[in-house]
Structures are given as structure tokens and as C-alpha cells.
Amino acid sequence: MFDTKIISSSEEDIAYAAKLINSGEIVGIPTETVYGLAADATNEAAVKKIFEAKGRPQDNPLIVHLSGVEMMDGYVHDVPDIAYSLAEKFCPGPLTMVLPKKDIIPDITSAGLDTVGIRIPFHKTAREFIKACGKPIAAPSANLSGSPSPTSAQHVYNDMKGRIPAIIDGGQCGVGVESTVISFENGGIRLLRPGYISVEDLQTMGVPVFCDKGITEAVAQGEKVLSPGMKYKHYSPKANVTIIVGSLEAFTKYVAEHNGDNVYAMLYDSDAAKYPYKYMTYGDTSEEQAAQLFGVLRHADEIGAEQVYARCPSREGVGLAVYNRLLRSAGFEVIELDKGR
Ligand code: TXA
Ligand code: MG
């Protein structure tokens, strides 16, 4: 058991956190997407602690975080030109590129795959921290496996209290959903997990962009998935979440018929004035919804919600990432109203 401390992002505190990493411990860190649970990616015993603290399945690989694009060639090989072009355009930023790994990355980090996801975070504290460690940093989202990802130091504390020695507080995460994960095939880009770098962004590179089927559909049990994380039930609050497609009018009528004490709607901000029952809001634009989604799902648990009916988000731009995460927290339960209209 640790007496988990929330520390600041001062140079001194970052140096303290880096010292913990270099003695084989794990630390909660801010990034622009969500908070991560960091360990030295080359230290097997330290990486093992990540899987234990999160209760994460051993076959789900970790992303390796670097402080600059120039570090990439030390950890991956056979990097296609398009990956360097993407790095130039979007890194540092919320983009993870899956590439053939070098032996310095141990099997436990890549969950036995011969590839590894590489990401260079944009968040200033994250990069200062990685530099101070002087090591590539393995970091999954810092939530308990299955829970919504953490977008504040307090969220990390709530999940990891007693399990880790320290959390660097870098404020609220600006993006709010995890990085876009891609791999490369047949001269094109394959999207494995949507994020802030959108399909539309990737299409500007002038090569084909293929979308993994698991992004908007349930993956059948035993079916092979390219991104192992896609097959798990994810981002789930305790409440049952249902996505409702249709007008606010139809939505309101549906809830009226299924209402109860611990039933809450999850609305667009602009719906609230016209909605008569209990609700939470998660923003209007896709960017706002990305930034607020996980906090709202966590809030649902705090207020004891048992059923959440969510207004369906747009699937354009970063909206696809919002839809993808909400769909998983809903266990793929989507109800379509207004059919034929
Ligand atoms: O924004 C983010 O990416 C955050 C912050 C902390 O950087 N990290 C994060 O890590 O979301 P995690 O472990 O929660 O999600 C990593 C995802 C999983 O779905 C995993 O299966 C996939 O990336 N992934 C990692 N390495 C992979 C690989 N070699 N091949 C295919 N998918 C991989
Ligand atoms: Mg995660």
C-alpha cells in the first residue's frame, strides 16, 4: 500500500517523479488526452506493476511515449515514409503510430506483439517528465481497467489511491479522449482507435485510410482484432448507459415512458432548456463532448445514476472518437427513434 501523493508539475516535483520511475515505480502523469500510468518501458518489473495496478489483461499492449520525434528510430524499425510525414504534421500530439518494435522494448510492454505503439505527447509536463526520466515511458490510461479514463488528477486518485506512490497534477486534460491509434498497411493508414486526430485529418495525407470494423460495431467473441483494446468492455460507469438516436422531442417522450428515480439523461448543453426531467450535459460541439465525456460518466456514478440515456453524438471529426467511447460504455446498446423521418 502506498500513501498516494498528488504532486505539482514544478521542476522539482517532476524530478521527484522521474526518480520514482528510475527506481522501478509507476506514477500517474497528465497528457493532453487523458492521464497516463507511467513506467520505464524497458523495465519489465516496472511495466508488470502497471498491469497489476490497473487490473489490465496481459494481452493488451501499452503505448510507449517519447519526448521527441528524433527518439523514434531508437525503438522502432522499418518506419514507412508516411509515418515520418505524419509525425512532422501531427507530433507532438494525440497520435499513436503502431510500428515494428526493436528488441529494447520488452515483450511485456507490447503484450507479445512484434509491434509497439509510439506516441509523442503534446502536454508540456508530459514531455518534461519523459525528458527527466531519460527513458521511453509506457503508459496506458490511468483508470482501473474497464472504468472511464481519467481526465483530472483527482480521477486518477479515485482509482489508484494506495496502488501508486504519486500523481503529477497537470490540470484538466484539454482533449479528453485517448489518442488516435493507427497502423500502416498496403501504402495506406489503418485507423485502430479514433481520437482527436480525425479520419478527415488523416485523409489529408493523400493515402487511403482504412477504418477498423471494431470502431463502430461490436466485435464478436473470438474474432481477431488488430487493436486488442477494442475487444474489452470499456469506459463503463456503474450505471447502464443507452445511446438514443433521434430528435430531442422523441428522446424526451422515450424517457417519459422509461423514467425512474435514478434515471438521468445525458444531453447536449443546448437541449437542457427544453428538457423536463433529470439530466447531465456534455457540451455542444464534438470538441466539448470529447473533453467532458469521461468526467460526466464518472459523475453519473457519484450521483448514483442507474440508467443514463445519452443523446447520440455526431460522428464527424473528433465526434467519431466520442461516439466510439460512448458506444463502449453503453455496451453497444443503441436505440433508434424517429425511424423513417
Ligand atoms: O492518449 C492515449 O493514448 C493515452 C495517454 C496516456 O497517452 N494512453 C492510452 O493507452 O490510451 P491505453 O493503454 O489505455 O490504450 C492503448 C490502446 C489499446 O486499445 C491498445 O490495444 C492499443 O492502443 N495498442 C497499443 N499497442 C498496440 C499495438 N502494438 N498494436 C495494436 N494496438 C495497440
Ligand atoms: Mg485505456
Short mmCIF file of C-alpha atoms and ligand atoms in Angstrom, two decimals:
data_model
loop_
_atom_site.label_atom_id
_atom_site.label_comp_id
_atom_site.label_asym_id
_atom_site.label_seq_id
_atom_site.Cartn_x
_atom_site.Cartn_y
_atom_site.Cartn_z
CA MET A 1 0.00 0.00 0.00
CA PHE A 2 1.20 3.48 -0.87
CA ASP A 3 0.24 6.78 0.69
CA THR A 4 -0.60 8.20 -2.76
CA LYS A 5 0.50 11.82 -3.14
CA ILE A 6 -0.76 14.35 -5.67
CA ILE A 7 2.30 16.43 -6.58
CA SER A 8 2.65 19.57 -8.71
CA SER A 9 4.17 19.97 -12.16
CA SER A 10 7.10 22.05 -10.84
CA GLU A 11 10.59 21.12 -11.99
CA GLU A 12 11.31 19.77 -8.51
CA ASP A 13 8.24 17.56 -8.40
CA ILE A 14 8.85 16.30 -11.95
CA ALA A 15 12.41 15.39 -10.89
CA TYR A 16 10.98 13.52 -7.88
CA ALA A 17 8.55 11.60 -10.13
CA ALA A 18 11.38 10.77 -12.56
CA LYS A 19 13.39 9.40 -9.63
CA LEU A 20 10.49 7.11 -8.76
CA ILE A 21 10.38 5.89 -12.40
CA ASN A 22 14.12 5.23 -12.40
CA SER A 23 13.79 3.17 -9.23
CA GLY A 24 11.18 0.96 -10.93
CA GLU A 25 7.99 2.56 -9.59
CA ILE A 26 4.91 3.76 -11.53
CA VAL A 27 3.49 7.29 -11.48
CA GLY A 28 0.28 9.00 -12.70
CA ILE A 29 1.02 11.69 -15.30
CA PRO A 30 -1.02 14.25 -17.24
CA THR A 31 -1.15 14.27 -21.04
CA GLU A 32 -3.28 16.35 -23.40
CA THR A 33 -5.62 13.38 -23.97
CA VAL A 34 -6.12 11.60 -20.63
CA TYR A 35 -3.94 10.88 -17.59
CA GLY A 36 -1.49 8.01 -18.01
CA LEU A 37 0.04 5.47 -15.64
CA ALA A 38 3.74 5.70 -16.41
CA ALA A 39 6.61 3.23 -16.10
CA ASP A 40 10.04 2.79 -17.70
CA ALA A 41 9.01 0.91 -20.88
CA THR A 42 12.31 -1.03 -20.84
CA ASN A 43 11.93 -2.27 -17.24
CA GLU A 44 9.86 -5.49 -17.21
CA ALA A 45 9.24 -5.47 -13.45
CA ALA A 46 8.03 -1.86 -13.55
CA VAL A 47 5.72 -2.49 -16.53
CA LYS A 48 4.28 -5.51 -14.69
CA LYS A 49 3.23 -3.11 -11.90
CA ILE A 50 1.10 -1.15 -14.42
CA PHE A 51 -0.88 -4.27 -15.35
CA GLU A 52 -1.34 -5.09 -11.64
CA ALA A 53 -2.40 -1.58 -10.56
CA LYS A 54 -4.98 -1.32 -13.36
CA GLY A 55 -6.14 -4.93 -13.28
CA ARG A 56 -5.40 -4.90 -17.02
CA PRO A 57 -5.47 -8.08 -19.16
CA GLN A 58 -1.88 -9.11 -20.05
CA ASP A 59 -2.70 -9.37 -23.77
CA ASN A 60 -3.47 -5.65 -24.12
CA PRO A 61 -0.29 -3.81 -25.25
CA LEU A 62 0.90 -0.47 -23.85
CA ILE A 63 1.75 2.69 -25.77
CA VAL A 64 5.36 3.90 -25.48
CA HIS A 65 5.72 7.66 -25.02
CA LEU A 66 8.76 9.60 -26.22
CA SER A 67 9.76 13.24 -25.68
CA GLY A 68 10.55 13.93 -29.36
CA VAL A 69 10.24 12.51 -32.88
CA GLU A 70 14.03 12.16 -33.04
CA MET A 71 13.85 9.37 -30.39
CA MET A 72 11.61 7.18 -32.60
CA ASP A 73 14.33 5.34 -34.52
CA GLY A 74 15.77 4.03 -31.26
CA TYR A 75 12.69 1.90 -30.59
CA VAL A 76 11.09 1.00 -33.94
CA HIS A 77 12.35 -0.15 -37.35
CA ASP A 78 11.14 -0.26 -40.96
CA VAL A 79 9.28 3.00 -40.45
CA PRO A 80 7.39 3.90 -43.68
CA ASP A 81 7.86 7.40 -45.14
CA ILE A 82 4.22 8.19 -44.48
CA ALA A 83 4.85 7.71 -40.73
CA TYR A 84 7.58 10.36 -40.80
CA SER A 85 5.26 12.70 -42.74
CA LEU A 86 2.51 12.14 -40.17
CA ALA A 87 4.97 12.76 -37.34
CA GLU A 88 6.00 16.02 -38.96
CA LYS A 89 2.39 17.16 -39.23
CA PHE A 90 0.79 15.87 -36.03
CA CYS A 91 3.57 15.19 -33.49
CA PRO A 92 3.91 16.09 -30.74
CA GLY A 93 0.20 15.44 -30.43
CA PRO A 94 -2.59 12.93 -29.76
CA LEU A 95 -1.47 10.37 -32.36
CA THR A 96 -0.12 6.84 -31.72
CA MET A 97 1.61 5.00 -34.55
CA VAL A 98 1.93 1.22 -34.35
CA LEU A 99 5.28 0.18 -35.85
CA PRO A 100 7.65 -2.86 -35.78
CA LYS A 101 9.44 -2.75 -32.43
CA LYS A 102 13.12 -3.11 -31.67
CA ASP A 103 14.26 -5.66 -29.05
CA ILE A 104 14.89 -2.94 -26.43
CA ILE A 105 11.09 -2.84 -25.91
CA PRO A 106 10.34 -5.98 -23.86
CA ASP A 107 7.51 -8.38 -24.72
CA ILE A 108 5.52 -7.46 -21.61
CA THR A 109 5.20 -3.86 -22.89
CA SER A 110 3.96 -4.92 -26.33
CA ALA A 111 1.94 -7.85 -24.91
CA GLY A 112 3.99 -10.25 -27.03
CA LEU A 113 3.32 -8.43 -30.33
CA ASP A 114 6.23 -7.61 -32.62
CA THR A 115 4.90 -4.06 -32.94
CA VAL A 116 4.67 -1.17 -30.49
CA GLY A 117 2.52 1.97 -30.39
CA ILE A 118 4.65 5.13 -30.29
CA ARG A 119 3.29 8.47 -29.13
CA ILE A 120 4.89 11.87 -28.52
CA PRO A 121 2.54 13.77 -26.22
CA PHE A 122 1.97 17.49 -26.70
CA HIS A 123 1.40 18.23 -23.00
CA LYS A 124 4.35 20.27 -21.71
CA THR A 125 4.52 18.49 -18.34
CA ALA A 126 4.37 15.08 -20.01
CA ARG A 127 7.32 15.90 -22.24
CA GLU A 128 9.33 17.46 -19.40
CA PHE A 129 8.65 14.35 -17.34
CA ILE A 130 9.76 11.97 -20.13
CA LYS A 131 12.93 14.04 -20.62
CA ALA A 132 13.65 13.99 -16.89
CA CYS A 133 13.25 10.18 -16.88
CA GLY A 134 15.60 9.82 -19.85
CA LYS A 135 13.66 6.69 -20.80
CA PRO A 136 10.82 5.69 -23.13
CA ILE A 137 7.68 5.71 -20.97
CA ALA A 138 4.99 3.02 -21.19
CA ALA A 139 1.64 4.50 -20.20
CA PRO A 140 -1.91 3.27 -20.53
CA SER A 141 -4.76 5.46 -19.35
CA ALA A 142 -4.56 5.70 -15.53
CA ASN A 143 -8.02 4.27 -14.77
CA LEU A 144 -8.89 0.89 -13.32
CA SER A 145 -9.36 -1.44 -16.28
CA GLY A 146 -12.92 -1.07 -17.61
CA SER A 147 -13.62 2.33 -15.96
CA PRO A 148 -13.86 5.65 -17.80
CA SER A 149 -10.42 7.14 -18.50
CA PRO A 150 -9.24 9.86 -16.08
CA THR A 151 -9.13 13.48 -17.24
CA SER A 152 -8.02 15.02 -13.93
CA ALA A 153 -5.52 14.16 -11.17
CA GLN A 154 -8.50 13.63 -8.84
CA HIS A 155 -9.93 10.95 -11.19
CA VAL A 156 -6.57 9.14 -11.07
CA TYR A 157 -6.51 9.44 -7.28
CA ASN A 158 -10.02 7.99 -7.01
CA ASP A 159 -8.98 4.90 -9.00
CA MET A 160 -5.34 4.48 -7.92
CA LYS A 161 -5.33 5.54 -4.25
CA GLY A 162 -3.00 3.19 -2.35
CA ARG A 163 -1.83 1.50 -5.57
CA ILE A 164 0.81 4.02 -6.72
CA PRO A 165 3.17 6.42 -4.91
CA ALA A 166 2.44 9.66 -6.79
CA ILE A 167 0.33 11.53 -9.35
CA ILE A 168 1.57 14.66 -11.13
CA ASP A 169 -1.25 17.21 -11.28
CA GLY A 170 -1.19 18.86 -14.70
CA GLY A 171 -4.74 20.20 -14.59
CA GLN A 172 -7.73 19.15 -16.66
CA CYS A 173 -6.91 17.30 -19.93
CA GLY A 174 -7.76 19.50 -22.92
CA VAL A 175 -8.61 16.79 -25.47
CA GLY A 176 -10.35 14.40 -23.08
CA VAL A 177 -10.38 11.23 -25.23
CA GLU A 178 -7.37 9.00 -25.81
CA SER A 179 -5.04 9.36 -28.79
CA THR A 180 -5.84 8.26 -32.33
CA VAL A 181 -4.18 4.85 -32.87
CA ILE A 182 -3.10 3.92 -36.40
CA SER A 183 -1.03 1.28 -38.16
CA PHE A 184 0.29 1.09 -41.71
CA GLU A 185 -0.61 -1.36 -44.46
CA ASN A 186 -0.51 -1.55 -48.26
CA GLY A 187 0.72 2.03 -48.56
CA GLY A 188 -2.21 3.31 -46.51
CA ILE A 189 -3.18 4.13 -42.93
CA ARG A 190 -5.40 1.87 -40.83
CA LEU A 191 -7.37 3.54 -38.06
CA LEU A 192 -7.45 1.27 -34.99
CA ARG A 193 -8.89 3.74 -32.46
CA PRO A 194 -10.39 7.15 -33.35
CA GLY A 195 -9.21 10.22 -31.43
CA TYR A 196 -8.65 13.94 -31.74
CA ILE A 197 -6.62 13.47 -34.96
CA SER A 198 -9.64 12.63 -37.09
CA VAL A 199 -10.21 10.45 -40.16
CA GLU A 200 -10.58 13.73 -42.07
CA ASP A 201 -7.13 14.83 -40.78
CA LEU A 202 -5.56 11.51 -41.81
CA GLN A 203 -7.14 11.76 -45.27
CA THR A 204 -5.19 14.98 -45.90
CA MET A 205 -2.04 12.82 -46.23
CA GLY A 206 -3.12 11.66 -49.69
CA VAL A 207 -3.02 7.91 -48.97
CA PRO A 208 -6.00 5.58 -48.37
CA VAL A 209 -7.38 5.49 -44.80
CA PHE A 210 -8.94 2.17 -43.76
CA CYS A 211 -11.24 2.04 -40.74
CA ASP A 212 -11.17 -0.96 -38.41
CA LYS A 213 -14.63 -2.52 -38.16
CA GLY A 214 -14.44 -2.59 -34.34
CA ILE A 215 -14.70 1.22 -34.20
CA THR A 216 -18.46 1.41 -34.66
CA GLU A 217 -19.52 -2.24 -34.27
CA ALA A 218 -19.32 -4.89 -31.57
CA VAL A 219 -16.55 -7.41 -32.19
CA ALA A 220 -17.81 -10.99 -31.98
CA GLN A 221 -16.20 -13.15 -29.32
CA GLY A 222 -13.11 -14.90 -30.59
CA GLU A 223 -12.90 -12.59 -33.63
CA LYS A 224 -9.40 -11.30 -34.39
CA VAL A 225 -8.95 -7.58 -33.73
CA LEU A 226 -5.95 -5.53 -34.77
CA SER A 227 -6.09 -3.35 -31.65
CA PRO A 228 -6.53 -5.68 -28.68
CA GLY A 229 -8.03 -2.89 -26.54
CA MET A 230 -11.08 -2.79 -28.82
CA LYS A 231 -12.42 -6.12 -27.66
CA TYR A 232 -12.87 -5.27 -23.98
CA LYS A 233 -15.89 -3.69 -22.34
CA HIS A 234 -14.63 -0.25 -21.66
CA TYR A 235 -15.24 3.18 -20.23
CA SER A 236 -18.14 1.85 -18.21
CA PRO A 237 -19.71 3.65 -15.30
CA LYS A 238 -21.78 1.53 -12.91
CA ALA A 239 -24.95 2.89 -14.50
CA ASN A 240 -26.41 1.22 -17.55
CA VAL A 241 -25.81 3.56 -20.49
CA THR A 242 -28.06 3.60 -23.57
CA ILE A 243 -27.47 5.75 -26.66
CA ILE A 244 -30.61 7.20 -28.21
CA VAL A 245 -30.67 8.33 -31.83
CA GLY A 246 -33.46 10.76 -32.74
CA SER A 247 -34.87 14.23 -32.14
CA LEU A 248 -34.96 15.79 -28.66
CA GLU A 249 -38.74 15.51 -28.82
CA ALA A 250 -38.65 11.76 -29.45
CA PHE A 251 -35.89 11.39 -26.83
CA THR A 252 -37.98 13.19 -24.19
CA LYS A 253 -41.03 11.06 -24.99
CA TYR A 254 -38.95 7.88 -24.72
CA VAL A 255 -37.53 8.86 -21.32
CA ALA A 256 -41.02 9.81 -20.07
CA GLU A 257 -42.04 6.21 -20.76
CA HIS A 258 -38.94 4.75 -19.06
CA ASN A 259 -38.35 7.28 -16.27
CA GLY A 260 -37.48 6.48 -12.66
CA ASP A 261 -35.69 7.80 -9.58
CA ASN A 262 -32.16 7.16 -10.78
CA VAL A 263 -32.66 7.76 -14.47
CA TYR A 264 -30.64 10.62 -15.97
CA ALA A 265 -30.42 11.99 -19.47
CA MET A 266 -27.05 12.93 -20.97
CA LEU A 267 -27.85 15.93 -23.14
CA TYR A 268 -26.23 18.48 -25.40
CA ASP A 269 -25.93 21.79 -23.48
CA SER A 270 -28.42 23.41 -25.85
CA ASP A 271 -31.07 20.70 -25.12
CA ALA A 272 -31.22 21.48 -21.42
CA ALA A 273 -33.64 24.43 -21.50
CA LYS A 274 -36.29 22.31 -23.27
CA TYR A 275 -35.88 19.12 -21.20
CA PRO A 276 -38.18 18.48 -18.21
CA TYR A 277 -36.51 15.54 -16.39
CA LYS A 278 -33.22 14.89 -14.56
CA TYR A 279 -30.16 15.37 -16.72
CA MET A 280 -26.43 15.95 -17.08
CA THR A 281 -24.95 17.79 -20.07
CA TYR A 282 -21.79 17.03 -22.06
CA GLY A 283 -21.23 20.04 -24.29
CA ASP A 284 -22.47 21.06 -27.73
CA THR A 285 -19.54 20.72 -30.14
CA SER A 286 -17.66 17.45 -30.65
CA GLU A 287 -14.56 19.04 -29.07
CA GLU A 288 -16.54 19.95 -25.95
CA GLN A 289 -18.10 16.50 -25.81
CA ALA A 290 -14.67 14.84 -26.09
CA ALA A 291 -13.34 17.00 -23.25
CA GLN A 292 -16.35 16.32 -20.98
CA LEU A 293 -17.44 12.75 -21.78
CA PHE A 294 -15.39 10.78 -19.24
CA GLY A 295 -15.94 13.32 -16.45
CA VAL A 296 -19.70 13.11 -17.00
CA LEU A 297 -19.64 9.29 -16.98
CA ARG A 298 -17.72 9.40 -13.68
CA HIS A 299 -20.18 11.97 -12.33
CA ALA A 300 -23.05 9.59 -13.16
CA ASP A 301 -21.60 7.15 -10.61
CA GLU A 302 -21.14 9.86 -7.99
CA ILE A 303 -24.82 10.82 -8.13
CA GLY A 304 -25.94 7.19 -8.07
CA ALA A 305 -27.36 7.05 -11.59
CA GLU A 306 -28.65 3.59 -12.51
CA GLN A 307 -29.74 4.35 -16.06
CA VAL A 308 -28.29 7.01 -18.38
CA TYR A 309 -29.97 7.80 -21.70
CA ALA A 310 -27.47 9.66 -23.87
CA ARG A 311 -28.30 11.85 -26.86
CA CYS A 312 -26.24 10.41 -29.72
CA PRO A 313 -23.13 12.47 -30.61
CA SER A 314 -22.16 13.44 -34.14
CA ARG A 315 -19.66 11.05 -35.77
CA GLU A 316 -17.74 13.69 -37.68
CA GLY A 317 -14.22 14.81 -36.81
CA VAL A 318 -13.42 14.07 -33.16
CA GLY A 319 -17.12 13.15 -32.83
CA LEU A 320 -16.24 9.66 -34.11
CA ALA A 321 -14.00 9.22 -31.03
CA VAL A 322 -16.79 10.44 -28.74
CA TYR A 323 -19.25 8.01 -30.39
CA ASN A 324 -16.73 5.15 -30.21
CA ARG A 325 -16.14 5.64 -26.45
CA LEU A 326 -19.81 6.20 -25.61
CA LEU A 327 -20.76 3.11 -27.61
CA ARG A 328 -18.40 1.02 -25.48
CA SER A 329 -19.67 2.46 -22.23
CA ALA A 330 -23.16 1.59 -23.48
CA GLY A 331 -22.10 -1.99 -24.20
CA PHE A 332 -23.18 -1.25 -27.82
CA GLU A 333 -26.80 -0.57 -26.77
CA VAL A 334 -28.25 1.92 -29.28
CA ILE A 335 -31.95 2.71 -29.71
CA GLU A 336 -33.09 4.42 -32.89
CA LEU A 337 -36.22 6.56 -32.63
CA ASP A 338 -37.83 8.69 -35.35
CA LYS A 339 -37.33 5.89 -37.90
CA GLY A 340 -38.44 6.89 -41.37
CA ARG A 341 -38.45 10.60 -40.65
O1 TXA B 1 -3.98 9.09 -25.29
C1 TXA B 1 -3.52 7.98 -25.05
O2 TXA B 1 -3.20 7.18 -25.94
C2 TXA B 1 -3.36 7.58 -23.56
C3 TXA B 1 -2.34 8.53 -22.94
C4 TXA B 1 -1.98 8.14 -21.53
O3 TXA B 1 -1.21 8.62 -23.75
N1 TXA B 1 -2.98 6.20 -23.45
C5 TXA B 1 -3.86 5.18 -23.70
O4 TXA B 1 -3.35 3.93 -23.50
O5 TXA B 1 -4.99 5.38 -24.05
P1 TXA B 1 -4.27 2.63 -23.37
O6 TXA B 1 -3.32 1.55 -22.98
O7 TXA B 1 -5.37 2.91 -22.44
O8 TXA B 1 -4.79 2.34 -24.81
C6 TXA B 1 -3.88 1.87 -25.79
C7 TXA B 1 -4.63 1.32 -26.98
C8 TXA B 1 -5.28 -0.01 -26.67
O9 TXA B 1 -6.52 -0.09 -27.34
C9 TXA B 1 -4.27 -0.99 -27.27
O10 TXA B 1 -4.86 -2.22 -27.60
C10 TXA B 1 -3.76 -0.23 -28.48
O11 TXA B 1 -3.72 1.11 -28.06
N2 TXA B 1 -2.39 -0.65 -28.83
C11 TXA B 1 -1.27 -0.42 -28.13
N3 TXA B 1 -0.21 -1.00 -28.73
C12 TXA B 1 -0.68 -1.62 -29.83
C13 TXA B 1 -0.10 -2.43 -30.85
N4 TXA B 1 1.20 -2.72 -30.86
N5 TXA B 1 -0.91 -2.89 -31.82
C14 TXA B 1 -2.23 -2.59 -31.83
N6 TXA B 1 -2.84 -1.85 -30.89
C15 TXA B 1 -2.08 -1.38 -29.89
MG MG B 2 -7.31 2.84 -21.64
#
